Short mmCIF file of C-alpha atoms and ligand atoms in Angstrom, two decimals:
data_model
loop_
_atom_site.label_atom_id
_atom_site.label_comp_id
_atom_site.label_asym_id
_atom_site.label_seq_id
_atom_site.Cartn_x
_atom_site.Cartn_y
_atom_site.Cartn_z
CA MET A 1 15.00 10.55 17.12
CA SER A 2 16.69 7.86 15.13
CA LEU A 3 19.28 8.13 12.42
CA PRO A 4 18.02 8.03 8.85
CA GLY A 5 17.72 4.42 7.83
CA ALA A 6 18.28 3.16 11.36
CA GLY A 7 16.45 -0.03 12.04
CA LEU A 8 15.97 -0.99 8.41
CA PRO A 9 14.53 -3.24 7.18
CA ASP A 10 12.22 -3.86 10.14
CA SER A 11 11.01 -0.29 10.33
CA ARG A 12 10.21 -0.24 6.64
CA ALA A 13 6.60 -1.19 6.06
CA ALA A 14 6.49 -4.56 4.35
CA THR A 15 4.84 -4.54 0.95
CA VAL A 16 3.58 -7.23 -1.41
CA ASP A 17 2.74 -7.41 -5.12
CA LEU A 18 -0.17 -9.70 -5.92
CA HIS A 19 -0.34 -9.46 -9.71
CA ALA A 20 2.56 -10.36 -12.02
CA HIS A 21 3.09 -12.19 -15.31
CA SER A 22 5.90 -14.42 -16.58
CA THR A 23 6.87 -16.32 -19.73
CA ALA A 24 4.22 -18.88 -18.72
CA SER A 25 1.91 -16.39 -20.46
CA ASP A 26 2.72 -12.97 -21.91
CA GLY A 27 5.40 -11.77 -19.49
CA VAL A 28 9.01 -11.21 -20.53
CA TYR A 29 10.80 -12.96 -17.64
CA ALA A 30 10.82 -16.59 -16.59
CA PRO A 31 8.92 -17.36 -13.37
CA ARG A 32 12.19 -17.73 -11.44
CA ASP A 33 13.33 -14.30 -12.64
CA VAL A 34 10.04 -12.68 -11.65
CA VAL A 35 10.56 -14.04 -8.14
CA ARG A 36 14.20 -12.90 -8.13
CA ALA A 37 13.12 -9.40 -9.18
CA ALA A 38 10.50 -9.38 -6.43
CA HIS A 39 13.16 -10.37 -3.92
CA GLU A 40 15.49 -7.66 -5.17
CA ALA A 41 12.68 -5.11 -4.93
CA GLY A 42 12.43 -6.01 -1.24
CA LEU A 43 8.91 -7.41 -1.44
CA ALA A 44 7.63 -9.69 1.30
CA ALA A 45 5.52 -11.65 -1.20
CA VAL A 46 4.69 -11.83 -4.88
CA ALA A 47 1.80 -13.57 -6.65
CA LEU A 48 2.37 -15.17 -10.03
CA THR A 49 -0.85 -14.62 -12.01
CA ASP A 50 -0.37 -15.73 -15.60
CA HIS A 51 -3.24 -15.70 -18.07
CA ASP A 52 -5.21 -18.97 -17.92
CA THR A 53 -2.26 -20.99 -16.64
CA LEU A 54 -0.47 -22.00 -13.46
CA GLY A 55 2.34 -23.49 -15.51
CA GLY A 56 4.93 -21.15 -13.99
CA VAL A 57 3.86 -21.64 -10.38
CA PRO A 58 5.99 -24.68 -9.42
CA GLU A 59 9.19 -22.95 -10.61
CA ALA A 60 8.18 -19.72 -8.85
CA LEU A 61 7.49 -21.62 -5.61
CA SER A 62 10.85 -23.33 -5.62
CA THR A 63 12.68 -20.06 -6.33
CA GLY A 64 10.68 -18.43 -3.54
CA ALA A 65 11.78 -21.17 -1.15
CA GLU A 66 15.44 -20.67 -2.14
CA LEU A 67 15.31 -16.90 -1.67
CA SER A 68 12.99 -16.85 1.34
CA ILE A 69 10.34 -14.78 -0.33
CA ARG A 70 6.74 -15.88 -0.21
CA VAL A 71 5.16 -16.79 -3.55
CA VAL A 72 1.37 -16.79 -3.79
CA PRO A 73 0.23 -19.37 -6.38
CA GLY A 74 -2.21 -17.76 -8.78
CA ALA A 75 -3.55 -17.16 -12.27
CA GLU A 76 -5.56 -14.53 -14.13
CA LEU A 77 -8.66 -15.98 -15.78
CA SER A 78 -10.55 -14.35 -18.65
CA THR A 79 -14.21 -14.58 -17.68
CA ARG A 80 -17.58 -13.38 -18.89
CA PHE A 81 -20.27 -11.76 -16.80
CA GLY A 82 -23.16 -10.04 -18.50
CA ASP A 83 -21.89 -8.75 -21.83
CA ARG A 84 -18.36 -7.95 -20.71
CA GLU A 85 -15.00 -9.64 -20.29
CA TRP A 86 -13.75 -9.47 -16.71
CA HIS A 87 -10.36 -10.62 -15.54
CA LEU A 88 -10.49 -12.73 -12.41
CA LEU A 89 -7.47 -13.47 -10.24
CA ALA A 90 -7.20 -16.87 -8.61
CA LEU A 91 -5.02 -16.31 -5.55
CA HIS A 92 -3.76 -18.76 -2.91
CA VAL A 93 -4.47 -21.78 -5.08
CA ALA A 94 -3.75 -25.01 -3.17
CA ASP A 95 -4.45 -27.54 -5.93
CA VAL A 96 -2.19 -25.95 -8.55
CA GLN A 97 -2.23 -28.95 -10.90
CA GLY A 98 -5.98 -29.43 -10.56
CA LEU A 99 -6.84 -25.85 -11.51
CA ASP A 100 -4.23 -25.81 -14.27
CA ASP A 101 -5.77 -28.97 -15.79
CA ARG A 102 -9.17 -27.33 -15.85
CA LEU A 103 -7.74 -24.31 -17.65
CA ALA A 104 -6.18 -26.43 -20.43
CA VAL A 105 -9.28 -26.11 -22.59
CA TYR A 106 -8.97 -22.30 -22.47
CA ARG A 107 -5.33 -22.45 -23.45
CA GLU A 108 -6.31 -24.61 -26.43
CA ALA A 109 -8.94 -22.03 -27.33
CA ARG A 110 -6.21 -19.36 -27.20
CA LEU A 111 -4.22 -21.39 -29.73
CA ALA A 112 -7.24 -21.72 -32.03
CA ARG A 113 -7.83 -17.99 -31.70
CA ALA A 114 -4.21 -17.24 -32.59
CA GLU A 115 -4.74 -19.26 -35.80
CA ARG A 116 -7.76 -17.13 -36.64
CA ILE A 117 -5.83 -13.93 -35.92
CA VAL A 118 -3.07 -15.12 -38.27
CA GLY A 119 -5.73 -15.72 -40.95
CA ARG A 120 -7.04 -12.19 -40.51
CA LEU A 121 -3.59 -10.64 -40.63
CA VAL A 122 -2.71 -12.51 -43.82
CA GLU A 123 -5.95 -11.29 -45.42
CA LEU A 124 -5.10 -7.78 -44.31
CA GLY A 125 -1.78 -7.94 -46.11
CA LEU A 126 0.37 -8.54 -43.03
CA PRO A 127 1.75 -12.02 -43.57
CA VAL A 128 2.72 -13.77 -40.33
CA THR A 129 2.79 -17.46 -39.45
CA LEU A 130 1.37 -19.35 -36.52
CA GLN A 131 4.85 -20.80 -36.04
CA GLU A 132 6.31 -17.37 -35.33
CA ILE A 133 3.65 -16.70 -32.72
CA LEU A 134 4.17 -20.09 -31.12
CA SER A 135 7.88 -19.51 -30.87
CA GLU A 136 7.20 -16.06 -29.39
CA SER A 137 4.98 -17.66 -26.73
CA GLY A 138 7.63 -20.28 -25.99
CA GLY A 139 5.05 -22.95 -25.16
CA GLY A 140 3.18 -20.73 -22.69
CA SER A 141 -0.40 -19.52 -22.76
CA ILE A 142 -0.77 -17.59 -26.05
CA GLY A 143 -2.07 -14.03 -26.08
CA ARG A 144 -2.31 -10.99 -28.30
CA PRO A 145 0.95 -9.58 -26.92
CA HIS A 146 2.77 -12.48 -28.63
CA VAL A 147 1.13 -11.52 -31.91
CA ALA A 148 2.02 -7.87 -31.27
CA ALA A 149 5.66 -8.82 -30.75
CA VAL A 150 5.70 -10.57 -34.14
CA LEU A 151 4.14 -7.54 -35.84
CA VAL A 152 6.84 -5.34 -34.32
CA ARG A 153 9.63 -7.74 -35.29
CA ARG A 154 8.38 -7.86 -38.87
CA GLY A 155 8.37 -4.07 -38.97
CA TYR A 156 4.62 -3.84 -39.67
CA VAL A 157 4.16 -1.58 -36.64
CA ALA A 158 6.49 0.56 -34.59
CA ASP A 159 5.47 -0.77 -31.17
CA PHE A 160 2.90 -2.66 -29.08
CA ARG A 161 0.64 0.33 -28.84
CA GLU A 162 0.38 0.63 -32.60
CA ALA A 163 -0.15 -3.15 -32.89
CA PHE A 164 -3.17 -2.96 -30.57
CA ASP A 165 -4.49 0.41 -31.75
CA ARG A 166 -4.41 -0.48 -35.45
CA TRP A 167 -4.89 -4.23 -35.60
CA LEU A 168 -5.37 -6.29 -32.45
CA GLY A 169 -7.44 -4.21 -30.04
CA ALA A 170 -11.19 -4.70 -29.56
CA GLY A 171 -13.03 -3.59 -32.67
CA ARG A 172 -9.86 -3.47 -34.79
CA PRO A 173 -9.63 -5.52 -38.01
CA ALA A 174 -7.57 -8.44 -36.66
CA PHE A 175 -9.46 -8.68 -33.36
CA VAL A 176 -10.86 -12.13 -32.57
CA ASP A 177 -12.95 -12.90 -29.48
CA LYS A 178 -11.66 -15.28 -26.82
CA ASP A 179 -13.59 -18.17 -25.30
CA LEU A 180 -14.50 -16.91 -21.87
CA ILE A 181 -15.32 -18.88 -18.73
CA GLY A 182 -18.55 -17.83 -17.02
CA LEU A 183 -17.67 -15.87 -13.88
CA ALA A 184 -19.67 -18.12 -11.55
CA GLU A 185 -18.07 -21.25 -12.98
CA ALA A 186 -14.63 -19.67 -12.68
CA CYS A 187 -15.30 -18.81 -9.03
CA SER A 188 -16.35 -22.42 -8.34
CA MET A 189 -13.24 -23.77 -10.05
CA ILE A 190 -11.06 -21.48 -7.94
CA HIS A 191 -12.85 -22.43 -4.72
CA GLU A 192 -12.57 -26.13 -5.49
CA ALA A 193 -8.83 -25.58 -5.86
CA GLY A 194 -8.73 -23.91 -2.44
CA GLY A 195 -8.17 -20.37 -3.71
CA LEU A 196 -9.79 -16.95 -3.55
CA ALA A 197 -11.57 -15.37 -6.51
CA VAL A 198 -10.54 -11.72 -6.77
CA LEU A 199 -11.87 -9.43 -9.49
CA ALA A 200 -8.88 -7.91 -11.32
CA HIS A 201 -8.67 -4.19 -12.13
CA PRO A 202 -12.39 -3.44 -12.36
CA GLY A 203 -11.53 0.24 -12.74
CA ALA A 204 -14.41 2.52 -13.66
CA TYR A 205 -16.61 -0.53 -14.38
CA GLY A 206 -16.49 -1.45 -10.71
CA ARG A 207 -19.77 0.08 -9.56
CA ARG A 208 -21.86 -1.14 -6.67
CA ALA A 209 -24.87 -2.19 -8.79
CA THR A 210 -22.61 -4.04 -11.26
CA LEU A 211 -20.57 -5.80 -8.61
CA GLU A 212 -23.39 -6.94 -6.35
CA PRO A 213 -24.54 -9.84 -8.57
CA MET A 214 -20.89 -10.77 -9.13
CA VAL A 215 -20.45 -11.09 -5.38
CA ARG A 216 -23.44 -13.44 -5.33
CA ALA A 217 -21.73 -15.40 -8.12
CA GLY A 218 -18.81 -16.09 -5.77
CA LEU A 219 -16.31 -13.23 -5.62
CA ASP A 220 -14.14 -13.13 -2.50
CA GLY A 221 -12.26 -9.94 -3.21
CA LEU A 222 -11.53 -6.90 -5.33
CA GLU A 223 -8.24 -5.71 -6.74
CA VAL A 224 -8.67 -2.17 -5.49
CA ARG A 225 -5.12 -1.02 -6.27
CA HIS A 226 -3.82 -1.36 -9.84
CA PRO A 227 -1.81 0.89 -12.18
CA GLY A 228 -4.85 1.24 -14.44
CA HIS A 229 -6.96 2.68 -11.63
CA ALA A 230 -7.63 6.33 -10.97
CA PRO A 231 -7.41 7.47 -7.31
CA ASP A 232 -11.17 7.71 -7.38
CA ASP A 233 -11.45 4.04 -8.42
CA GLU A 234 -9.42 2.87 -5.44
CA ARG A 235 -11.56 4.89 -3.02
CA ARG A 236 -14.83 3.67 -4.46
CA LEU A 237 -13.71 0.03 -4.70
CA THR A 238 -12.37 0.10 -1.14
CA ASN A 239 -15.76 1.24 0.14
CA ILE A 240 -17.58 -1.39 -1.91
CA ALA A 241 -15.22 -4.11 -0.66
CA ALA A 242 -15.89 -3.10 2.94
CA ASP A 243 -19.66 -3.04 2.43
CA PHE A 244 -19.77 -6.42 0.68
CA GLY A 245 -17.29 -8.08 3.04
CA LEU A 246 -14.70 -8.60 0.29
CA VAL A 247 -10.94 -8.77 0.81
CA ARG A 248 -8.76 -6.18 -0.91
CA SER A 249 -5.91 -6.95 -3.26
CA GLY A 250 -3.44 -5.03 -5.36
CA GLY A 251 -0.45 -5.38 -7.62
CA SER A 252 1.55 -3.93 -10.46
CA ASP A 253 0.38 -6.29 -13.26
CA TRP A 254 4.05 -6.40 -14.22
CA HIS A 255 4.77 -8.02 -17.59
CA GLY A 256 8.51 -7.42 -17.47
CA SER A 257 8.95 -4.24 -19.42
CA PRO A 258 10.26 -1.29 -17.48
CA ASP A 259 7.38 0.85 -18.70
CA GLY A 260 5.80 3.50 -16.51
CA HIS A 261 4.52 2.38 -13.15
CA ARG A 262 3.83 -1.20 -14.15
CA ILE A 263 6.92 -2.32 -12.33
CA LEU A 264 7.14 -4.60 -9.31
CA ASP A 265 6.21 -2.96 -6.00
CA SER A 266 5.06 0.23 -7.75
CA MET A 267 1.68 -0.19 -6.05
CA ARG A 268 3.15 -0.44 -2.51
CA VAL A 269 0.47 -2.90 -1.38
CA PRO A 270 0.54 -3.29 2.40
CA HIS A 271 1.33 -6.69 3.87
CA GLU A 272 -1.86 -6.39 5.96
CA TRP A 273 -3.95 -6.95 2.84
CA LEU A 274 -2.23 -10.31 2.36
CA GLU A 275 -2.87 -11.18 6.01
CA GLU A 276 -6.58 -10.46 5.50
CA GLN A 277 -6.52 -12.77 2.49
CA ASP A 278 -4.83 -15.50 4.53
CA GLU A 279 -7.60 -15.26 7.11
CA ARG A 280 -10.23 -15.52 4.38
CA VAL A 281 -8.53 -18.55 2.87
CA ALA A 282 -8.49 -20.24 6.29
CA VAL A 283 -12.20 -19.54 6.79
CA ARG A 284 -13.02 -20.85 3.29
CA ARG A 285 -11.03 -24.03 3.72
CA ALA A 286 -12.50 -24.67 7.18
CA GLY A 287 -15.98 -24.24 5.70
CA ARG A 288 -15.32 -26.87 3.07
CA ARG A 289 -14.40 -29.59 5.51
P1 LIG B 1 -5.39 -11.56 -24.61
O1 LIG B 1 -5.35 -12.27 -23.29
O2 LIG B 1 -4.82 -12.37 -25.71
O3 LIG B 1 -6.76 -11.02 -24.94
O4 LIG B 1 -4.43 -10.30 -24.49
C1 LIG B 1 -4.70 -9.38 -23.45
C2 LIG B 1 -3.38 -8.86 -22.94
O5 LIG B 1 -2.83 -8.00 -23.92
C3 LIG B 1 -3.55 -7.99 -21.70
O6 LIG B 1 -3.46 -8.75 -20.53
C4 LIG B 1 -2.39 -7.05 -21.82
O7 LIG B 1 -1.23 -7.68 -21.30
C5 LIG B 1 -2.22 -6.90 -23.30
N1 LIG B 1 -2.85 -5.71 -23.87
C6 LIG B 1 -4.17 -5.48 -24.03
N2 LIG B 1 -4.39 -4.29 -24.62
C7 LIG B 1 -3.16 -3.75 -24.84
C8 LIG B 1 -2.70 -2.52 -25.41
N3 LIG B 1 -3.57 -1.61 -25.89
N4 LIG B 1 -1.38 -2.31 -25.46
C9 LIG B 1 -0.51 -3.23 -25.00
N5 LIG B 1 -0.88 -4.40 -24.43
C10 LIG B 1 -2.19 -4.65 -24.36
ZN1 LIG B 2 -1.06 -9.93 -19.86
FE1 LIG B 3 -5.88 -8.23 -16.75
FE1 LIG B 4 -2.61 -9.09 -15.66
#
């Protein structure tokens, strides 16, 4: 028998969080503060996965080096496969600048889309300016959450939920489609940058028959653990990952608000999953030589 807490921290199972956002896209905290929060949460590693950008990765890496916490360089790409949008995590990116350069065109498309959303909102009697949205995004990759924040600030809606439910969500009057990268092309881009392509939060859409052609298109892994998943999703996706030889991933998808279980380390992802990913990265890189 040991005393409660004896042997900490070694006896405490190490956990990681492989999905988090910063001010480089639609997160609230700067990359360095995301890494600080991960360190304070006691995580062994955190992945920075901003939407269509790796702009926050260099800062996150240097903060990780200062605090002795591992930072996994990543991004979350908006891709198309079939008739759906699928989010794809790039994890363990080696050529951070190279992949970021290739995503620039999608960030520009996000800017053009924000202009169209502004046009819609003005027509709908909710005057906002592109300038407000740009200042909300602070030079990072622009997304609907930045528009939502402006709608809240102007008092047009009470909160984010109302902004999406009434105006910005799919099928709502101010919804504008994004330019999406084809999934296969996105997987190639990620592989060329030395990373792994991991399908983000497939949830109930993650069925064997749907995922099989996506694996042939280049997927390396599945995010089996995510706050948006039901327990049944994690079980099913874990089985599919094993059958297709995919690595598992998981994370909180933290954007910085203290809402619900989308907080760092809420998913308690075991360090072993990261070790499996490291092995897969090594195999991939060896294969490319
Ligand atoms: P975008 O990349 O511009 O299409 O915006 C998508 C992002 O908006 C997601 O990654 C979420 O962070 C956020 N989002 C999407 N739907 C909602 C919602 N109903 N309520 C709050 N945030 C949302
Ligand atoms: Zn987001
Ligand atoms: Fe996502
Ligand atoms: Fe995300």
